[in-house]
mmCIF file of C-alpha atoms in Angstrom:
data_model
loop_
_atom_site.group_PDB
_atom_site.id
_atom_site.type_symbol
_atom_site.label_atom_id
_atom_site.label_comp_id
_atom_site.label_asym_id
_atom_site.label_seq_id
_atom_site.Cartn_x
_atom_site.Cartn_y
_atom_site.Cartn_z
ATOM 1 C CA MET X 1 -10.765 -24.152 -48.789
ATOM 2 C CA SER X 2 -12.571 -22.401 -45.797
ATOM 3 C CA THR X 3 -9.551 -20.450 -45.309
ATOM 4 C CA THR X 4 -9.772 -19.074 -48.803
ATOM 5 C CA VAL X 5 -13.298 -18.258 -48.657
ATOM 6 C CA GLU X 6 -12.946 -16.489 -45.232
ATOM 7 C CA ARG X 7 -10.123 -14.467 -46.531
ATOM 8 C CA ALA X 8 -12.005 -13.370 -49.613
ATOM 9 C CA ALA X 9 -14.501 -11.800 -47.146
ATOM 10 C CA LEU X 10 -11.957 -9.270 -46.040
ATOM 11 C CA PRO X 11 -12.868 -5.670 -47.090
ATOM 12 C CA ARG X 12 -10.518 -4.284 -49.541
ATOM 13 C CA GLY X 13 -7.393 -2.797 -47.933
ATOM 14 C CA ALA X 14 -7.730 -4.627 -44.621
ATOM 15 C CA THR X 15 -4.738 -6.533 -43.761
ATOM 16 C CA ASP X 16 -4.522 -9.428 -41.469
ATOM 17 C CA TRP X 17 -2.905 -7.395 -38.910
ATOM 18 C CA HIS X 18 -5.527 -4.764 -39.053
ATOM 19 C CA ARG X 19 -8.245 -7.357 -38.829
ATOM 20 C CA LEU X 20 -6.680 -9.080 -35.802
ATOM 21 C CA LYS X 21 -6.312 -5.869 -33.951
ATOM 22 C CA GLN X 22 -9.995 -5.212 -34.600
ATOM 23 C CA VAL X 23 -10.952 -8.724 -33.327
ATOM 24 C CA VAL X 24 -8.924 -8.461 -30.109
ATOM 25 C CA LEU X 25 -10.423 -4.893 -29.615
ATOM 26 C CA SER X 26 -14.111 -6.379 -29.937
ATOM 27 C CA MET X 27 -13.387 -8.855 -27.326
ATOM 28 C CA VAL X 28 -11.832 -6.224 -25.047
ATOM 29 C CA ILE X 29 -14.900 -3.824 -25.474
ATOM 30 C CA GLY X 30 -17.566 -6.645 -25.326
ATOM 31 C CA LEU X 31 -16.111 -8.264 -22.199
ATOM 32 C CA ARG X 32 -15.097 -5.009 -20.408
ATOM 33 C CA PRO X 33 -18.214 -4.642 -18.266
ATOM 34 C CA MET X 34 -17.817 -8.303 -17.235
ATOM 35 C CA LEU X 35 -13.974 -7.879 -16.167
ATOM 36 C CA LEU X 36 -14.335 -4.264 -14.830
ATOM 37 C CA GLY X 37 -17.345 -5.191 -12.799
ATOM 38 C CA TYR X 38 -15.535 -8.093 -11.239
ATOM 39 C CA TRP X 39 -12.516 -5.901 -10.395
ATOM 40 C CA VAL X 40 -14.671 -3.290 -8.764
ATOM 41 C CA VAL X 41 -16.640 -5.830 -6.665
ATOM 42 C CA MET X 42 -13.586 -7.501 -5.406
ATOM 43 C CA VAL X 43 -11.718 -4.289 -4.404
ATOM 44 C CA PHE X 44 -14.812 -2.964 -2.745
ATOM 45 C CA ALA X 45 -16.524 -5.913 -1.159
ATOM 46 C CA LEU X 46 -13.525 -8.024 -0.526
ATOM 47 C CA PHE X 47 -10.696 -5.506 0.321
ATOM 48 C CA LEU X 48 -12.423 -2.481 1.704
ATOM 49 C CA VAL X 49 -15.547 -4.144 3.450
ATOM 50 C CA GLY X 50 -13.205 -6.948 4.603
ATOM 51 C CA VAL X 51 -10.873 -4.575 6.449
ATOM 52 C CA ILE X 52 -13.910 -2.743 7.889
ATOM 53 C CA ILE X 53 -15.436 -5.961 9.132
ATOM 54 C CA GLN X 54 -12.174 -6.978 10.830
ATOM 55 C CA VAL X 55 -11.933 -3.588 12.488
ATOM 56 C CA VAL X 56 -15.562 -3.665 13.793
ATOM 57 C CA ALA X 57 -15.299 -7.235 14.796
ATOM 58 C CA GLY X 58 -12.387 -6.529 17.289
ATOM 59 C CA GLY X 59 -9.255 -5.747 15.369
ATOM 60 C CA VAL X 60 -7.393 -6.736 12.105
ATOM 61 C CA THR X 61 -5.706 -10.016 12.328
ATOM 62 C CA GLY X 62 -4.447 -10.721 8.850
ATOM 63 C CA SER X 63 -4.700 -9.746 5.097
ATOM 64 C CA ALA X 64 -8.315 -8.938 3.956
ATOM 65 C CA TRP X 65 -7.292 -9.264 0.394
ATOM 66 C CA ASP X 66 -5.770 -12.706 0.833
ATOM 67 C CA TYR X 67 -9.217 -14.188 1.511
ATOM 68 C CA GLY X 68 -10.046 -13.744 -2.220
ATOM 69 C CA THR X 69 -7.265 -15.686 -3.734
ATOM 70 C CA GLN X 70 -9.452 -18.336 -5.177
ATOM 71 C CA SER X 71 -11.958 -16.008 -6.986
ATOM 72 C CA PRO X 72 -9.860 -14.789 -9.901
ATOM 73 C CA LYS X 73 -9.164 -18.377 -11.043
ATOM 74 C CA TYR X 74 -12.757 -19.367 -11.245
ATOM 75 C CA PHE X 75 -13.994 -16.027 -12.563
ATOM 76 C CA SER X 76 -11.430 -16.046 -15.238
ATOM 77 C CA MET X 77 -12.553 -19.643 -16.235
ATOM 78 C CA ALA X 78 -15.991 -18.037 -16.841
ATOM 79 C CA ILE X 79 -14.460 -15.607 -19.240
ATOM 80 C CA GLY X 80 -12.850 -18.437 -21.104
ATOM 81 C CA ILE X 81 -16.100 -20.191 -21.321
ATOM 82 C CA THR X 82 -17.791 -17.181 -22.658
ATOM 83 C CA ILE X 83 -15.527 -16.143 -25.648
ATOM 84 C CA THR X 84 -16.495 -18.876 -28.066
ATOM 85 C CA PRO X 85 -20.174 -18.931 -27.786
ATOM 86 C CA ALA X 86 -20.410 -15.118 -27.645
ATOM 87 C CA TYR X 87 -17.828 -14.319 -30.590
ATOM 88 C CA PHE X 88 -17.256 -17.261 -32.713
ATOM 89 C CA SER X 89 -20.190 -17.478 -35.224
ATOM 90 C CA LEU X 90 -20.447 -13.609 -35.131
ATOM 91 C CA LEU X 91 -16.692 -12.966 -36.026
ATOM 92 C CA VAL X 92 -16.212 -16.000 -38.448
ATOM 93 C CA SER X 93 -19.264 -15.032 -40.536
ATOM 94 C CA GLN X 94 -17.837 -11.633 -41.111
ATOM 95 C CA GLY X 95 -14.749 -13.120 -42.676
ATOM 96 C CA VAL X 96 -12.445 -13.879 -39.625
ATOM 97 C CA THR X 97 -10.618 -17.053 -39.973
ATOM 98 C CA ARG X 98 -10.846 -19.676 -37.337
ATOM 99 C CA ARG X 99 -7.039 -19.278 -36.860
ATOM 100 C CA MET X 100 -7.279 -15.436 -36.327
ATOM 101 C CA PHE X 101 -10.218 -15.846 -33.932
ATOM 102 C CA SER X 102 -8.126 -18.502 -31.824
ATOM 103 C CA LEU X 103 -5.192 -16.085 -31.840
ATOM 104 C CA ALA X 104 -7.192 -13.167 -30.873
ATOM 105 C CA ALA X 105 -8.843 -15.122 -28.058
ATOM 106 C CA GLY X 106 -5.210 -16.144 -26.817
ATOM 107 C CA ILE X 107 -3.999 -12.579 -26.867
ATOM 108 C CA TYR X 108 -7.139 -11.457 -24.958
ATOM 109 C CA LEU X 109 -6.952 -14.081 -22.315
ATOM 110 C CA THR X 110 -3.194 -13.531 -21.775
ATOM 111 C CA GLY X 111 -3.933 -9.798 -21.438
ATOM 112 C CA ALA X 112 -6.841 -10.304 -19.031
ATOM 113 C CA ALA X 113 -4.762 -12.663 -16.923
ATOM 114 C CA ALA X 114 -1.808 -10.162 -16.801
ATOM 115 C CA ALA X 115 -4.210 -7.266 -15.926
ATOM 116 C CA THR X 116 -6.061 -9.244 -13.132
ATOM 117 C CA ALA X 117 -2.591 -10.596 -11.690
ATOM 118 C CA LEU X 118 -1.260 -6.960 -11.895
ATOM 119 C CA LEU X 119 -4.533 -5.910 -9.866
ATOM 120 C CA TRP X 120 -3.896 -8.472 -7.060
ATOM 121 C CA VAL X 121 -0.218 -7.205 -6.952
ATOM 122 C CA LEU X 122 -1.413 -3.449 -6.562
ATOM 123 C CA VAL X 123 -3.979 -4.128 -3.939
ATOM 124 C CA TYR X 124 -1.599 -6.271 -1.722
ATOM 125 C CA GLN X 125 0.818 -3.296 -1.858
ATOM 126 C CA VAL X 126 -1.832 -0.884 -0.807
ATOM 127 C CA GLU X 127 -2.910 -3.195 1.903
ATOM 128 C CA ARG X 128 0.598 -3.409 3.001
ATOM 129 C CA GLY X 129 1.149 0.178 3.204
ATOM 130 C CA LEU X 130 -2.217 0.531 5.170
ATOM 131 C CA TYR X 131 -1.377 -2.161 7.567
ATOM 132 C CA ALA X 132 2.138 -0.769 8.219
ATOM 133 C CA TRP X 133 0.603 2.709 8.875
ATOM 134 C CA GLN X 134 -1.798 1.285 11.137
ATOM 135 C CA GLY X 135 0.490 -1.266 12.805
ATOM 136 C CA TRP X 136 -1.816 -4.158 11.721
ATOM 137 C CA PRO X 137 -0.441 -7.636 11.074
ATOM 138 C CA ASP X 138 -0.467 -8.617 7.300
ATOM 139 C CA LYS X 139 -0.515 -12.160 7.917
ATOM 140 C CA LEU X 140 -1.501 -14.327 4.827
ATOM 141 C CA ASN X 141 -4.323 -16.695 5.083
ATOM 142 C CA ASN X 142 -3.387 -19.205 2.277
ATOM 143 C CA PRO X 143 -0.102 -20.869 1.106
ATOM 144 C CA HIS X 144 1.519 -19.169 -1.782
ATOM 145 C CA LEU X 145 4.578 -18.977 -3.869
ATOM 146 C CA PHE X 146 5.312 -15.936 -1.903
ATOM 147 C CA THR X 147 5.664 -15.524 1.835
ATOM 148 C CA SER X 148 5.091 -11.701 2.165
ATOM 149 C CA PRO X 149 3.037 -9.103 0.171
ATOM 150 C CA SER X 150 6.193 -7.323 -0.650
ATOM 151 C CA GLN X 151 7.245 -10.133 -3.024
ATOM 152 C CA ALA X 152 5.535 -8.600 -5.971
ATOM 153 C CA GLY X 153 7.272 -10.629 -8.714
ATOM 154 C CA LEU X 154 6.127 -14.114 -7.150
ATOM 155 C CA ILE X 155 2.676 -12.599 -6.614
ATOM 156 C CA PHE X 156 2.262 -11.719 -10.146
ATOM 157 C CA ALA X 157 3.724 -14.973 -11.257
ATOM 158 C CA GLU X 158 1.476 -16.998 -9.060
ATOM 159 C CA PHE X 159 -1.752 -15.168 -10.051
ATOM 160 C CA PHE X 160 -1.040 -14.883 -13.741
ATOM 161 C CA LEU X 161 -0.155 -18.569 -14.153
ATOM 162 C CA LEU X 162 -3.210 -19.824 -12.264
ATOM 163 C CA ILE X 163 -5.536 -17.511 -13.975
ATOM 164 C CA VAL X 164 -4.316 -18.163 -17.447
ATOM 165 C CA SER X 165 -4.573 -21.781 -16.999
ATOM 166 C CA HIS X 166 -7.980 -21.650 -15.709
ATOM 167 C CA GLU X 167 -8.966 -19.259 -18.481
ATOM 168 C CA VAL X 168 -7.637 -21.948 -20.997
ATOM 169 C CA THR X 169 -9.622 -24.655 -19.342
ATOM 170 C CA GLY X 170 -12.650 -22.311 -19.689
ATOM 171 C CA TRP X 171 -11.797 -21.784 -23.325
ATOM 172 C CA LEU X 172 -11.820 -25.786 -23.933
ATOM 173 C CA LEU X 173 -15.105 -26.140 -21.928
ATOM 174 C CA GLY X 174 -16.681 -23.383 -23.931
ATOM 175 C CA ILE X 175 -15.756 -24.927 -27.310
ATOM 176 C CA THR X 176 -16.217 -28.501 -26.476
ATOM 177 C CA PHE X 177 -19.565 -28.191 -25.165
ATOM 178 C CA LEU X 178 -20.685 -25.815 -27.844
ATOM 179 C CA ARG X 179 -19.537 -28.272 -30.631
ATOM 180 C CA LEU X 180 -20.137 -31.615 -28.850
ATOM 181 C CA ARG X 181 -23.204 -30.582 -26.748
ATOM 182 C CA PHE X 182 -23.526 -31.769 -23.194
ATOM 183 C CA TRP X 183 -23.193 -35.551 -23.158
ATOM 184 C CA ARG X 184 -20.460 -35.911 -25.619
ATOM 185 C CA GLY X 185 -18.698 -32.801 -23.974
ATOM 186 C CA LEU X 186 -18.548 -34.609 -20.726
ATOM 187 C CA LEU X 187 -16.559 -37.408 -22.424
ATOM 188 C CA VAL X 188 -13.762 -34.875 -23.164
ATOM 189 C CA LEU X 189 -14.027 -33.058 -19.850
ATOM 190 C CA PRO X 190 -10.689 -34.504 -18.609
ATOM 191 C CA LEU X 191 -8.940 -32.919 -21.596
ATOM 192 C CA ALA X 192 -10.571 -29.532 -20.909
ATOM 193 C CA LEU X 193 -9.733 -29.663 -17.166
ATOM 194 C CA LEU X 194 -5.987 -30.583 -17.867
ATOM 195 C CA PRO X 195 -4.588 -26.787 -17.966
ATOM 196 C CA ALA X 196 -6.079 -26.030 -14.654
ATOM 197 C CA ALA X 197 -5.195 -29.131 -13.129
ATOM 198 C CA ALA X 198 -1.647 -28.874 -14.276
ATOM 199 C CA ALA X 199 -1.186 -25.494 -12.776
ATOM 200 C CA GLU X 200 -2.615 -26.546 -9.416
ATOM 201 C CA PHE X 201 -0.482 -29.643 -9.113
ATOM 202 C CA LEU X 202 2.672 -27.794 -10.484
ATOM 203 C CA LEU X 203 2.384 -24.682 -8.420
ATOM 204 C CA VAL X 204 0.733 -25.960 -5.250
ATOM 205 C CA ALA X 205 -0.595 -22.887 -4.077
ATOM 206 C CA GLN X 206 -3.696 -21.539 -2.306
ATOM 207 C CA TRP X 207 -6.380 -23.921 -0.905
ATOM 208 C CA LEU X 208 -5.099 -27.122 -2.577
ATOM 209 C CA ALA X 209 -1.575 -26.705 -1.141
ATOM 210 C CA ASP X 210 -2.476 -27.911 2.386
ATOM 211 C CA VAL X 211 -4.327 -30.900 0.964
ATOM 212 C CA LEU X 212 -1.460 -31.955 -1.091
ATOM 213 C CA ASN X 213 1.237 -31.412 1.353
ATOM 214 C CA ASN X 214 -0.875 -33.400 3.913
ATOM 215 C CA LEU X 215 -0.692 -36.315 1.309
ATOM 216 C CA GLY X 216 3.152 -35.873 0.973
ATOM 217 C CA TYR X 217 3.150 -34.202 -2.427
ATOM 218 C CA HIS X 218 5.340 -31.230 -2.646
ATOM 219 C CA ARG X 219 5.755 -28.439 -5.414
ATOM 220 C CA PRO X 220 8.529 -29.147 -7.973
ATOM 221 C CA PRO X 221 11.119 -26.588 -8.569
ATOM 222 C CA LEU X 222 9.698 -23.555 -9.892
ATOM 223 C CA ALA X 223 12.304 -23.592 -12.852
ATOM 224 C CA LEU X 224 10.386 -26.460 -13.901
ATOM 225 C CA ALA X 225 6.831 -25.756 -12.703
ATOM 226 C CA VAL X 226 6.688 -22.219 -14.280
ATOM 227 C CA PRO X 227 7.508 -23.240 -17.917
ATOM 228 C CA SER X 228 5.441 -26.461 -17.675
ATOM 229 C CA VAL X 229 2.453 -24.376 -16.663
ATOM 230 C CA LEU X 230 2.979 -22.094 -19.809
ATOM 231 C CA VAL X 231 3.496 -25.067 -22.249
ATOM 232 C CA VAL X 232 0.333 -26.840 -21.092
ATOM 233 C CA SER X 233 -1.777 -23.626 -21.302
ATOM 234 C CA ALA X 234 -0.284 -22.907 -24.869
ATOM 235 C CA LEU X 235 -1.206 -26.553 -25.815
ATOM 236 C CA GLY X 236 -4.614 -26.103 -24.602
ATOM 237 C CA LEU X 237 -5.219 -23.025 -26.546
ATOM 238 C CA TYR X 238 -3.899 -24.959 -29.825
ATOM 239 C CA ALA X 239 -6.233 -27.740 -29.036
ATOM 240 C CA GLY X 240 -9.035 -25.476 -28.793
ATOM 241 C CA TYR X 241 -8.192 -24.021 -32.264
ATOM 242 C CA ARG X 242 -7.948 -27.454 -33.720
ATOM 243 C CA ILE X 243 -11.443 -28.461 -32.230
ATOM 244 C CA LEU X 244 -12.756 -25.245 -33.697
ATOM 245 C CA GLN X 245 -11.589 -25.871 -37.221
ATOM 246 C CA PRO X 246 -14.438 -28.203 -38.340
ATOM 247 C CA MET X 247 -17.017 -26.614 -36.524
ATOM 248 C CA PRO X 248 -19.981 -25.274 -38.444
ATOM 249 C CA LEU X 249 -21.334 -21.704 -37.979
ATOM 250 C CA LYS X 250 -24.658 -21.323 -36.281
ATOM 251 C CA PRO X 251 -27.014 -18.382 -36.985
ATOM 252 C CA PRO X 252 -26.572 -15.745 -34.325
ATOM 253 C CA LYS X 253 -29.706 -15.419 -31.950
ATOM 254 C CA GLY X 254 -31.593 -12.147 -31.498
#
């Protein structure tokens, strides 16, 4: 019944495909300052300033860009948390179905993860060229799926998978705490954290890798790990959609 009512609210001549594009575009435009601002801060403050600090401190000893490997995961989780409180009531009250809202959110989160992962690949390549020109060592400071900044494919895969899984965790956190409020939201916290935790334990990269390796746990084959992260992330998006279905609308503030 709710789907019928929501579809009836579509303007005459507006197809589902057209509406979906408009919903995705609204998310892109609305969250653009947040995402672009983060990229600018990271490239300037982490990479450029990081290189300068190393030079002033006595010489470059390793990759400046690699110091920020944790940041995109947790920032992207914040984007996932933001989407539902910021857009759900507004868009659904204008005739967008819950299914379309969830699909648009999935498209946006996937695109944002791919764009951020691509940024990390590009800056690694810029840094590699700069370091080679200056004769600096480009030693990586964290464990990764890749062993050299030249392995662009593995860099993209690692960051995309970690970012999208943390976005999905944010998506679930935003939905569950919005619908269930704080105390009941805490009860389903393990469900919300599952996509991010699965990615960390399946990929075994970055800060957690040393901890897990010291405990005797090692990464499963990538042929198993990569599709498993994608499947768990997709299931997390679907779980969020199912939780959204019975959620009532709340009047927008302001």
